[in-house]
Coordinates of C-alpha atoms in Angstrom, one line a residue:
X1 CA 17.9 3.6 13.5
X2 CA 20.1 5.7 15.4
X3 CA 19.7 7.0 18.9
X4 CA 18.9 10.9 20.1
X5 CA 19.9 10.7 23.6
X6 CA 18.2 13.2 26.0
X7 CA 18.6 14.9 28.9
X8 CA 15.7 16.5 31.4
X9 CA 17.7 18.3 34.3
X10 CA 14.9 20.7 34.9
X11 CA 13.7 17.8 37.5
X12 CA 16.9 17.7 39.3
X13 CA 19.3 14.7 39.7
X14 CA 19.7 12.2 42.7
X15 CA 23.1 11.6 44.3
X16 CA 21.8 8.5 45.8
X17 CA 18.7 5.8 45.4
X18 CA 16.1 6.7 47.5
X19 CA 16.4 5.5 51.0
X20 CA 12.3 4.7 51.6
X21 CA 9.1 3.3 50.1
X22 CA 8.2 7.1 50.5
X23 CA 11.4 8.9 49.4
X24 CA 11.2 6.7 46.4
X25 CA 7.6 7.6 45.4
X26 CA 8.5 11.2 45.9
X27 CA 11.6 11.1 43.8
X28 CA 10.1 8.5 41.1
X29 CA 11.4 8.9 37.3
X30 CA 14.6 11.1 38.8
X31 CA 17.7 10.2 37.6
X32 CA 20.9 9.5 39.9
X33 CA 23.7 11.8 39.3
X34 CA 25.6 8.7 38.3
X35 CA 23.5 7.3 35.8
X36 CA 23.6 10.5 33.5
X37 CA 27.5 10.9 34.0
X38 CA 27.9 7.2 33.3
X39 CA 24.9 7.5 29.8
X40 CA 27.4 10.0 28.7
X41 CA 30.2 8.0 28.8
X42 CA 28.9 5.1 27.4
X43 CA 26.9 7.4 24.6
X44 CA 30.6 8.9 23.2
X45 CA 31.7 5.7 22.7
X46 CA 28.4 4.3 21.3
X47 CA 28.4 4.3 17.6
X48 CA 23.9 4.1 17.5
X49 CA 24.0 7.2 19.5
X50 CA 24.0 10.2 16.8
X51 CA 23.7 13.1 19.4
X52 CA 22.8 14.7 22.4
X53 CA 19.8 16.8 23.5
X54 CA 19.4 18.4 27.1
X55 CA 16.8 20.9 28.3
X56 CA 17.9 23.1 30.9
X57 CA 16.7 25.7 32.8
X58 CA 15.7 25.9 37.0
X59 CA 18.2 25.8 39.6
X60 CA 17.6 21.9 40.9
X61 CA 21.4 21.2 40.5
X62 CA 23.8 21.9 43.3
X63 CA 27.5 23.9 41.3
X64 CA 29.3 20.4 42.5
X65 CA 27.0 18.3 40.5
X66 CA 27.1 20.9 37.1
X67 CA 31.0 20.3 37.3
X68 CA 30.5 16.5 37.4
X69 CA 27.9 16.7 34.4
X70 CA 30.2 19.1 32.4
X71 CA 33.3 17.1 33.0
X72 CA 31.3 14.3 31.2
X73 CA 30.1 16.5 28.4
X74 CA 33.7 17.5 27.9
X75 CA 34.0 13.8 27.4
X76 CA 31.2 13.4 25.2
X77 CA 31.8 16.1 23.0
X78 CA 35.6 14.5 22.1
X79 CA 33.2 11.8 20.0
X80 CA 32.6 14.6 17.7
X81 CA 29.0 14.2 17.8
X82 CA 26.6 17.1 18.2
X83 CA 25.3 18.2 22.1
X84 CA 22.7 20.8 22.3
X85 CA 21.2 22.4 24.8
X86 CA 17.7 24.4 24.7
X87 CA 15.6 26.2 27.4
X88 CA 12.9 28.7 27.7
X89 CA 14.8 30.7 30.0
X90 CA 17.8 30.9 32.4
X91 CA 15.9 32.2 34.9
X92 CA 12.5 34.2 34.7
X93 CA 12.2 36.9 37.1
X94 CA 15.1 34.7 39.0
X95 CA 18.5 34.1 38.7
X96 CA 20.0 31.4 36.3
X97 CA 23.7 31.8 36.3
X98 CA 24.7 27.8 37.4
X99 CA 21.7 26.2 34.8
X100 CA 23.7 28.6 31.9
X101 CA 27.3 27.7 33.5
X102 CA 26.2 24.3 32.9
X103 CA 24.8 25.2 29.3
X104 CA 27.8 26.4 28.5
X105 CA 29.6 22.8 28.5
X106 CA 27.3 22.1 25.3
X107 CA 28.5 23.0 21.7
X108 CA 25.1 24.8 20.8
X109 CA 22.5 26.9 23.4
X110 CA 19.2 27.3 22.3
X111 CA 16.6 29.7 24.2
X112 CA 13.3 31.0 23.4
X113 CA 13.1 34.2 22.0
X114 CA 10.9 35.6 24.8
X115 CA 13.7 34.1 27.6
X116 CA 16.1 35.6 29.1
X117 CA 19.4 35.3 30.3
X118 CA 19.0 35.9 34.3
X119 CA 23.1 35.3 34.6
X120 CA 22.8 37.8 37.4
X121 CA 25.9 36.6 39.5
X122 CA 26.0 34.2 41.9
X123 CA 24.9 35.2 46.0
X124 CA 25.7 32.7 49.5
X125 CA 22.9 33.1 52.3
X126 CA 22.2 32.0 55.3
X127 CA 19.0 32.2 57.7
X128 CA 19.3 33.4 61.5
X129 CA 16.1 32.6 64.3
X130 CA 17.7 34.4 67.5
X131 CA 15.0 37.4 67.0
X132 CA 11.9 34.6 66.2
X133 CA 13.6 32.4 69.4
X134 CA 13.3 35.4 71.5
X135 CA 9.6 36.1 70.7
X136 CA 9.0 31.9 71.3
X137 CA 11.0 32.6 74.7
X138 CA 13.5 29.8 73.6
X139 CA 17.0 30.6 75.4
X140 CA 19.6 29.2 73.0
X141 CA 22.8 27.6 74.4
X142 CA 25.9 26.5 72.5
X143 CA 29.6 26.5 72.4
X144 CA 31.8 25.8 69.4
X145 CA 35.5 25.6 68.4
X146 CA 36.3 27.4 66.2
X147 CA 35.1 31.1 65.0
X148 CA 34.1 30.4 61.6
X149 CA 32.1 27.4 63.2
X150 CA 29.1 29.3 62.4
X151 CA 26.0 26.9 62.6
X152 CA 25.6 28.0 66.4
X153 CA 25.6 31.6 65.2
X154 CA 22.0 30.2 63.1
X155 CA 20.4 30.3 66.8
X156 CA 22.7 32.9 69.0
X157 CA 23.4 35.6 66.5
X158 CA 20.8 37.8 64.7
X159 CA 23.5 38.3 61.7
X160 CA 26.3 37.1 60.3
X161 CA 29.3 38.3 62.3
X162 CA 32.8 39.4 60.8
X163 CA 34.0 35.7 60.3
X164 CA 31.3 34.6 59.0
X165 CA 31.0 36.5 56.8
X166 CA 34.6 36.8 55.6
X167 CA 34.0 33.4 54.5
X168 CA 30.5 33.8 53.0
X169 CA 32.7 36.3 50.8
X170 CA 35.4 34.2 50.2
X171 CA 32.8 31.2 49.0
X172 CA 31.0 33.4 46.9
X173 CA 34.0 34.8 45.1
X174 CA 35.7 31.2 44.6
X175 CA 32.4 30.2 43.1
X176 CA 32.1 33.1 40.9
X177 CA 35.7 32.9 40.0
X178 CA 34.6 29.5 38.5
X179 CA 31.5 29.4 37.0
X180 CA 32.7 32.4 35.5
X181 CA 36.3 31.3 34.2
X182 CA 34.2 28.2 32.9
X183 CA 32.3 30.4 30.9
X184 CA 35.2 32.2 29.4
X185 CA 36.4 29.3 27.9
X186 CA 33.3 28.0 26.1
X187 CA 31.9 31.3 24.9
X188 CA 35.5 32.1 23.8
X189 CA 35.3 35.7 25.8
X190 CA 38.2 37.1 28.3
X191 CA 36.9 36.7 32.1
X192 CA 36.3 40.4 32.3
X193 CA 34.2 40.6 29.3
X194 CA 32.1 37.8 31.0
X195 CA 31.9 39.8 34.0
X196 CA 30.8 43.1 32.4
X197 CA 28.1 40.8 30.8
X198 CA 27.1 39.8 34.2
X199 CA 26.4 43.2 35.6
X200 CA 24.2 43.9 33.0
X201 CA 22.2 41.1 33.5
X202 CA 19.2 40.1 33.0
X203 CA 19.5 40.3 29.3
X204 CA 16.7 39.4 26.9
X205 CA 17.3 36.9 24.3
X206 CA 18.1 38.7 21.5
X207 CA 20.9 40.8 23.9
X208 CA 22.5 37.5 25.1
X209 CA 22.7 36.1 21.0
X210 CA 24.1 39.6 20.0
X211 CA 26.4 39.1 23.0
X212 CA 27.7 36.2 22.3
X213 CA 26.1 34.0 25.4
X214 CA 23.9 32.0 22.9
X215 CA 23.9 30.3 19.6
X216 CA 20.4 30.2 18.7
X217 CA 17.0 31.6 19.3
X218 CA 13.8 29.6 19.2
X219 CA 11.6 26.9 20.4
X220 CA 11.8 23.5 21.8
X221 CA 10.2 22.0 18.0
X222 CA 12.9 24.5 16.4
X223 CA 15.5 22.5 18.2
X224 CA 14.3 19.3 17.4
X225 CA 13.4 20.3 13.5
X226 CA 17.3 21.2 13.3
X227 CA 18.5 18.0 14.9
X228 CA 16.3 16.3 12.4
X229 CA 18.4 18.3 9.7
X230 CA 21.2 17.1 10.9
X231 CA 21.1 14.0 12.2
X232 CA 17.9 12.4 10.3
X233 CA 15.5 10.4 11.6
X234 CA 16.4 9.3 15.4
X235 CA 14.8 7.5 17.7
X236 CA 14.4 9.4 21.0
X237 CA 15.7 8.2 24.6
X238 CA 16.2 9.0 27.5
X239 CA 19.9 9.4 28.5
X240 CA 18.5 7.2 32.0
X241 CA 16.7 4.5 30.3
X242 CA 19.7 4.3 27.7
X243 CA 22.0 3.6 30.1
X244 CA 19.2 0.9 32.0
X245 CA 18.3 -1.1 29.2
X246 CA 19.8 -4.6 28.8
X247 CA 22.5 -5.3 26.1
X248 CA 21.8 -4.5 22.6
X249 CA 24.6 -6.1 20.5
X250 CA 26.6 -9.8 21.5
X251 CA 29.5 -7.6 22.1
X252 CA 27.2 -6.1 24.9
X253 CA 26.4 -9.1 26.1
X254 CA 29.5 -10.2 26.5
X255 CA 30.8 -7.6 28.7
X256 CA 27.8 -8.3 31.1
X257 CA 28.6 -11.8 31.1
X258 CA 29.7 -13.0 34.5
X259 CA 32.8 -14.9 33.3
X260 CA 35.4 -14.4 32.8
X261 CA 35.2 -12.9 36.1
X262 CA 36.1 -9.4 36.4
X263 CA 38.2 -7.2 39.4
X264 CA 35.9 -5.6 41.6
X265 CA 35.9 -1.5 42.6
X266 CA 33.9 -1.3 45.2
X267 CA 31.6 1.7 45.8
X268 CA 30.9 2.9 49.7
X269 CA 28.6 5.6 50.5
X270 CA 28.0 8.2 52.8
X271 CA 25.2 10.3 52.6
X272 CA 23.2 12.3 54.7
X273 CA 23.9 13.1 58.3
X274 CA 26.5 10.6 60.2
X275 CA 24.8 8.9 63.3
X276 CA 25.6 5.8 65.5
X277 CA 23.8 2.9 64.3
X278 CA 22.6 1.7 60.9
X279 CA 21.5 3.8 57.7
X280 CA 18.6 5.8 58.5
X281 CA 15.0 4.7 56.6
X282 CA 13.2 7.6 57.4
X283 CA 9.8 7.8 55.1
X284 CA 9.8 11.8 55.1
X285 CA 13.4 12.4 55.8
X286 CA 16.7 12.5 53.2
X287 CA 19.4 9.5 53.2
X288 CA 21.4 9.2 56.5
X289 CA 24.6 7.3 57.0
X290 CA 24.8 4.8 59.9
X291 CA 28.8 3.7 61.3
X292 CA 27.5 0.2 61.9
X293 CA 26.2 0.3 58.2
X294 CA 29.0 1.9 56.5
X295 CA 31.6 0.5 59.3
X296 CA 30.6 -3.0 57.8
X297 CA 30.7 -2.3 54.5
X298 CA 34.1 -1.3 54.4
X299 CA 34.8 -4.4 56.3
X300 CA 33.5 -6.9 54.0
X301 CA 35.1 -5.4 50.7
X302 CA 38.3 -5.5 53.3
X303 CA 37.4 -8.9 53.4
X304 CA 36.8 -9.9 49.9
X305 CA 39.8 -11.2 47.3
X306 CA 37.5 -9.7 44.8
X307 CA 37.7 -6.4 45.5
X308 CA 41.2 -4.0 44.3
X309 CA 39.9 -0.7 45.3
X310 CA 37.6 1.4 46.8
X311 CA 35.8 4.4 45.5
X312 CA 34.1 6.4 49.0
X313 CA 31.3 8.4 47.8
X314 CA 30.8 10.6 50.3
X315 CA 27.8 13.5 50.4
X316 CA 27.6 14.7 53.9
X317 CA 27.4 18.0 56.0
X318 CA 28.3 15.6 59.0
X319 CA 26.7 14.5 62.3
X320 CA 28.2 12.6 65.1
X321 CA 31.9 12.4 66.3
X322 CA 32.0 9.1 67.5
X323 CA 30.0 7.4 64.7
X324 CA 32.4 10.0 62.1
X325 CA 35.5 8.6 63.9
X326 CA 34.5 5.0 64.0
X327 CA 34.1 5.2 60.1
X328 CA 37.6 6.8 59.8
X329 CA 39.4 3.7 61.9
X330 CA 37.4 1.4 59.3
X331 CA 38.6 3.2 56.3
X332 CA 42.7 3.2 57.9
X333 CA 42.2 -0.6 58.8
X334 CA 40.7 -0.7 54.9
X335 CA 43.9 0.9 53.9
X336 CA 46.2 -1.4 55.5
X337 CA 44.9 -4.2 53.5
X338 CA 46.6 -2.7 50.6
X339 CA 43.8 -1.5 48.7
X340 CA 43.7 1.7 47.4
X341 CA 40.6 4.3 49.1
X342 CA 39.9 6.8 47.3
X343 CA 37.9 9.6 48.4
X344 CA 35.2 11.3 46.3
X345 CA 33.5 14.0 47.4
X346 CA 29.6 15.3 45.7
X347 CA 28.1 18.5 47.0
X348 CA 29.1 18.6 50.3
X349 CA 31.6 16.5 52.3
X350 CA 32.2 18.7 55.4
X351 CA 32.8 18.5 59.0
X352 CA 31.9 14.8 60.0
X353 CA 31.9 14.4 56.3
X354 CA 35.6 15.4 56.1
X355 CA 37.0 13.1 59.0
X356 CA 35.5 10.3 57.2
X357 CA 37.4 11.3 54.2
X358 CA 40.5 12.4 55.4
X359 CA 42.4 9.2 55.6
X360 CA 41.7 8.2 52.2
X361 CA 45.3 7.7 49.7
X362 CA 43.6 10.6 47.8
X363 CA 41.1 13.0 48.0
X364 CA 39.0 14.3 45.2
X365 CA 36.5 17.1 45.3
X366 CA 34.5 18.8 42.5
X367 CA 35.8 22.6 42.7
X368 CA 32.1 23.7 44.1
X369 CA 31.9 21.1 46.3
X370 CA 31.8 22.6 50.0
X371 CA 34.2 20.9 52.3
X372 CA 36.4 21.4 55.1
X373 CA 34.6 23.1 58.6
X374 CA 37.6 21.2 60.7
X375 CA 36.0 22.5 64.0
X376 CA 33.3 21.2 66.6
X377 CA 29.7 22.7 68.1
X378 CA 27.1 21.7 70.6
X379 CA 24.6 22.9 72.8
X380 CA 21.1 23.3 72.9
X381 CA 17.9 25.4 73.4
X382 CA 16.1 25.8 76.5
X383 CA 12.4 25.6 75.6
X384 CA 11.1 26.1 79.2
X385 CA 9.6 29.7 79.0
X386 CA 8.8 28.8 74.8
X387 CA 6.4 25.7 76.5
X388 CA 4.9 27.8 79.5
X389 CA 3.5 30.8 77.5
X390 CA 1.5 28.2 75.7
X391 CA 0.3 26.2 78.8
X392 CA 3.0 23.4 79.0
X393 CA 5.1 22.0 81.6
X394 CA 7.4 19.8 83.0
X395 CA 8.6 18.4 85.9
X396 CA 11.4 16.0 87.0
X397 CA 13.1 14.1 90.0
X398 CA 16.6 13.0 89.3
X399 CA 19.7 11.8 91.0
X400 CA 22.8 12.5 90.0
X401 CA 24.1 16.6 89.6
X402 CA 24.3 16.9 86.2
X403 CA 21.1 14.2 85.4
X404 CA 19.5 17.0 83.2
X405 CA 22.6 18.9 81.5
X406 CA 21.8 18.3 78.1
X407 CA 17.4 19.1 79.5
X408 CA 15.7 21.2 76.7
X409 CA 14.3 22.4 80.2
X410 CA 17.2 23.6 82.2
X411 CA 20.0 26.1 81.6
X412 CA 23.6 24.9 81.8
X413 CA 25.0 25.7 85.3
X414 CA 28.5 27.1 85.5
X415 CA 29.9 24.1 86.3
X416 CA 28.1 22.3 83.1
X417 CA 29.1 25.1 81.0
X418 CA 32.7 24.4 81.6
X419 CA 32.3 20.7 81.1
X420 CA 31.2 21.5 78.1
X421 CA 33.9 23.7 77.5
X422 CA 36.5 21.0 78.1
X423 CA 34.3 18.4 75.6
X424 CA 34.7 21.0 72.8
X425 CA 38.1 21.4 73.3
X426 CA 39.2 18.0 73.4
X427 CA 37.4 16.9 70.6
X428 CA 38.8 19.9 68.6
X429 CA 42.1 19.1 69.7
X430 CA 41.5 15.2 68.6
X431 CA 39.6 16.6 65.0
X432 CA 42.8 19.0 64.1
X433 CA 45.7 16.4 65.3
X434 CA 43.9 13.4 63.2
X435 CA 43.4 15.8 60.1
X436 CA 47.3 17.2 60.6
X437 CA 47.9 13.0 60.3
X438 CA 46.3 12.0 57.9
X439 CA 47.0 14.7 55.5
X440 CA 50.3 14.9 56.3
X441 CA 51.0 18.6 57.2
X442 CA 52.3 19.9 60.6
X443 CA 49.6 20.3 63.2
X444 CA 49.8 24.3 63.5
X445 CA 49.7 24.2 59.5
X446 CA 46.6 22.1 59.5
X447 CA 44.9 24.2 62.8
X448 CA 45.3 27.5 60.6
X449 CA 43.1 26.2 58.0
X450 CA 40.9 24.4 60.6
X451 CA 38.8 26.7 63.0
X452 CA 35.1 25.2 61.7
X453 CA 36.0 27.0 58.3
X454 CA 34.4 26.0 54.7
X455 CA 35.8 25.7 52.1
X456 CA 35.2 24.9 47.9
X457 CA 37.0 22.5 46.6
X458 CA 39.0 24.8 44.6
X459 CA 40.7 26.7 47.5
X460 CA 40.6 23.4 50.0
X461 CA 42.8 22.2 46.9
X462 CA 45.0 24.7 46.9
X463 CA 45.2 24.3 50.7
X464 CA 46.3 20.8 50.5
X465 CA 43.2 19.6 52.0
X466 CA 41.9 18.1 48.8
X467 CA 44.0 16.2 46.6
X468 CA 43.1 17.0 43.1
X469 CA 39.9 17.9 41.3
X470 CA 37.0 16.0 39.9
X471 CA 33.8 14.0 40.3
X472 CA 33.1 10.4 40.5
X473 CA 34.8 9.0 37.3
X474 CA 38.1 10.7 37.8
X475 CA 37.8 9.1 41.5
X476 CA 37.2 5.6 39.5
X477 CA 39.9 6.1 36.8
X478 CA 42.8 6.9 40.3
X479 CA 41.0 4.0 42.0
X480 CA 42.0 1.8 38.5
X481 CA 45.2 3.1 38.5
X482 CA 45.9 2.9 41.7
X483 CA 45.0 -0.9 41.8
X484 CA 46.5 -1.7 37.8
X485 CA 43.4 -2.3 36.4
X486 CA 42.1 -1.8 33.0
X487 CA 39.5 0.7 33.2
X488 CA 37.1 -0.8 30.8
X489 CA 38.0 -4.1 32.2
X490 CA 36.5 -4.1 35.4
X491 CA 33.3 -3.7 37.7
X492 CA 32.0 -1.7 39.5
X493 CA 29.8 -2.8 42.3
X494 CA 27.8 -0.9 45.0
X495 CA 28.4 -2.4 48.7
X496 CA 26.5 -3.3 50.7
X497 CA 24.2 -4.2 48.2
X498 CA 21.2 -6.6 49.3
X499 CA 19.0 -8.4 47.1
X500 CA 15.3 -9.2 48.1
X501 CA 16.4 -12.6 49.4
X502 CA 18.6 -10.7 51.6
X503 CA 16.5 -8.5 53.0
X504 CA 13.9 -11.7 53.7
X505 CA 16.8 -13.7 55.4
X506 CA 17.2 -13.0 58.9
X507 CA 20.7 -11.8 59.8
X508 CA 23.0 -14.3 61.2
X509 CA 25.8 -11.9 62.9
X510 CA 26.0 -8.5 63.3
X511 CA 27.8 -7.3 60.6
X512 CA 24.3 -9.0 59.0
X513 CA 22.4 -6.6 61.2
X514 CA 24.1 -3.4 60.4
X515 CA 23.5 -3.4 56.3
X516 CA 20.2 -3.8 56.9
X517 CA 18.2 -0.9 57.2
X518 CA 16.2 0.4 60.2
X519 CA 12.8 -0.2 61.0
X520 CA 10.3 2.6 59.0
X521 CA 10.3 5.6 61.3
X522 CA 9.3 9.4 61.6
X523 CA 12.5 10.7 63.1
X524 CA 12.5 13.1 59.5
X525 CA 10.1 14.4 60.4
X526 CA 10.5 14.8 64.1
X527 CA 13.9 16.6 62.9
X528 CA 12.0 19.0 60.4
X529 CA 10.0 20.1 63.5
X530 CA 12.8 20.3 65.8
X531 CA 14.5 22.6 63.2
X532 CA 11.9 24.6 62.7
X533 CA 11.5 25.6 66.4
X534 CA 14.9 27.0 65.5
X535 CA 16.7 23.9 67.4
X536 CA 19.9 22.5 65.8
X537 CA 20.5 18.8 64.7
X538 CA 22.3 16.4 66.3
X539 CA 26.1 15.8 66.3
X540 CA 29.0 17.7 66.9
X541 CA 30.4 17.5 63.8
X542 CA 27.7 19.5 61.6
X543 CA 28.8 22.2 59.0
X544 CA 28.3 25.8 59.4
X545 CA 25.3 27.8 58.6
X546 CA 23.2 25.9 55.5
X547 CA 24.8 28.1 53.3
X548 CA 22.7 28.3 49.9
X549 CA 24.3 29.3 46.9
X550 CA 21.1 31.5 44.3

């Protein structure tokens, strides 16, 4: 019997594997972003799978992870064989332009007749707490290079000011430009046309299938009546647990068989905030990159005969300086090895999470994926007065004039300030001469587009900052070419990668040490509550303001 794959992204997808016992049990039966895109790819090429099934709807997907499931659509639809999507509604009293943009990569769209179609444009804001930190009493300090470096502006500024939001305009237009050329194409309508449509949303159901937006109108058991029509009987399965399960034909065994061996493509990650020290294991807290974990990961498949190339997955707002520039070094001594790096970037790969891509051989980046922010912030908040109105205080004796600079306690002196000052600056300075480098464009060039700005991926292409455009597999298909490999002749393996034997040995060196992860703690969620006193997190390579695309 032949196979109906499907497809829940109502739940969301993962980028990564959890990183906890916790994270895990939250996040349990969600797919990773690179199982689905991977399910596609084997499904077109599957001759048991008949056709594909998605239901849609919500706004759990970020615009860079859409792009990377419609690029593999595009690649499952050249197999001829039917992809549908259904949903009760692209938005309900909300907005559901990016859930539609991605319906629009399927060759049929199904909604329920009492949905609508909420494709009401697209809308980038950001959250300021100087008026709440003046009510707590909380004194905020911070100084950042340069003025589109916004993410101090979160705590010092009460709105967004003119650069800011110059290039909250400039986001939001890039973005709309794409989702809603991407639309064009599908729905076979000019761009303005699209546009018209989208000022007059929210349509009802009936409006968007006299429009043009939508093929069909009716319910989840309509959809899967038709299918039946179509296809016959099928067995049902998720597009996850197709791509799981062990092999189902000799030929399927065979190319899981360990011999002949095959050439390795290694994958590294980076995910989460960038900190000194190993992968963070936080049990309430996201995924966070450690340089002594990812440092020694790119050292062993440096290391190893096995490996021709290197994929660098890399999902990060940023964090440290040192631990983002001890990560670049390991990725130019990688290079110098001979083996291709290629850099792919998922949803975000900005500040700290651009150094550590910049010296790659090439750079790809989804066109929504948010990049760039070449600039530098630090600082702090002075909780003193915040902690006295409710009873608290502290005391200290210290040697030494500048013991408690970085104090939550004490404001900077003038002498502190300008200290500061002069960190900022040369770490700036080092930031925009390493990105000139490494990308290969004259320093002044490079600082023009620098100045802590973001960017999409679409216009940091354009501005040579990104290399070309596309998600994971296109990264793997460069990495291939790069290292004369035969795409479908070759692993792919995920480093480091510990078995539980591994994790029961005790680490011999301490390259052994790093890729094991730290001991269980709460720092997530002693970081959610120093956010939510309106604090900032650590590093001085963060993004801008947590921009949110709705």
């Amino acid at each position: 019997m032949s196979l109906l794959l499907e497809l829940d992204l109502t739940r969301g997808v993962l980028e990564t594997p959890p990183a906890s016992p916790v994270a895990a049990f939250r996040a349990r039966h969600l797919p990773t972003l690179r199982e689905l895109v991977a399910a596609l790819r084997k499904a077109a090429r599957d001759e048991s799978v008949a056709g594909l099934v998605a239901h849609l709807g919500g706004a759990r997907l970020s615009l860079s992870q859409v792009q990377d499931l419609r690029d593999a659509l595009a690649d499952f639809r050249t197999s001829g064989k039917p992809a549908v999507a259904w949903t009760e509604s692209f938005g309900e009293a909300g907005g559901g332009t990016v859930p539609y943009y991605l319906a629009t990569a399927f060759d049929e769209i199904w909604v329920q007749p009492s949905g609508d179609l909420g494709i009401t444009g697209v809308t980038m804001q950001a959250v300021f707490v100087r008026g709440a930190l003046d009510k707590a009493g909380v004194i905020p300090q911070f100084g950042k290079r340069r003025e589109y470096k916004t993410a101090a502006d979160t705590f010092t500024e009460k709105q967004m000011t003119g650069p800011g939001r110059e290039m909250a305009a400039r986001l939001a237009e890039s973005v709309y430009e794409q989702i809603v050329d991407g639309i064009a194409v599908r729905r076979r309508l000019s761009p303005e046309r699209v546009r018209e449509l989208v000022d007059s949303a929210p349509l009802h159901a009936q409006a968007a299938l006299d429009a043009g937006l939508v093929d069909r109108l009716g319910y989840r058991s309509d959809v899967y009546d038709e299918l039946e029509k179509t296809l016959g009987e099928t067995e049902r399965l998720l597009a996850e647990r197709y791509v799981r399960r062990g092999p189902r034909t000799l030929a399927e065994l065979q190319r899981r068989l360990p011999w002949p061996e095959k050439p390795l493509v290694a994958v590294v990650r980076v995910s989460g905030g960038i900190t000194v020290g190993r992968n963070a294991n936080s049990p309430l807290g996201g995924p966070g990159s450690g340089s002594d974990t990812v440092g020694a990961a790119l050292r062993a498949v440096a290391d190893n005969d096995k490996v021709k190339a290197v994929v660098l997955r890399i999902d990060s707002p940023g964090g440290s300086y040192v631990a983002s520039d001890a990560i670049r070094n390991e990725v130019l001594r990688l290079r110098s090895t001979g083996k291709p790096v290629i850099a792919s970037m998922g949803s975000v790969a900005a500040s700290g999470g651009y150094f550590v891509a910049m010296p790659a051989d090439v750079i790809v980046a989804q066109p929504g994926t948010i990049t760039g922010s070449i600039g530098v912030l630090t600082g702090k908040g002075v909780v003193r007065d915040a902690l006295a109105r409710i009873g608290i205080s502290q005391q200290a004796v210290s040697e030494g004039e500048n013991a408690r600079m970085y104090s939550a306690q004490e404001e900077f002196s003038d002498d502190q300030w300008d200290r500061l000052e002069e960190t900022l600056d040369r770490i700036y300075q080092d930031f925009v001469a390493k990105a000139a480098l490494d990308r290969g464009l004259p320093e002044a060039e490079l600082e023009a587009l620098a100045r802590g700005r973001v960017w999409t991926g679409a216009d940091a292409f354009d501005r040579k900052l990104v290399d070309e455009l596309g998600g994971f597999q296109h990264a793997l298909t460069l990495a291939c070419n790069r290292a004369g490999l035969d795409r479908d002749n070759m692993q792919v393996a995920t480093v480091p990668h510990r078995n539980l034997l591994d994790q029961l040995r005790a680490p011999t060196t301490t390259d052994d040490l790093a890729v094991t992860a730290q001991p269980l703690t709460l720092d997530g969620l002693a970081s959610g509550v120093y956010s939510a006193l309106g604090l900032p997190p650590a590093g001085l390579l963060r993004m801008p303001l947590n921009w949110q695309l709705a």
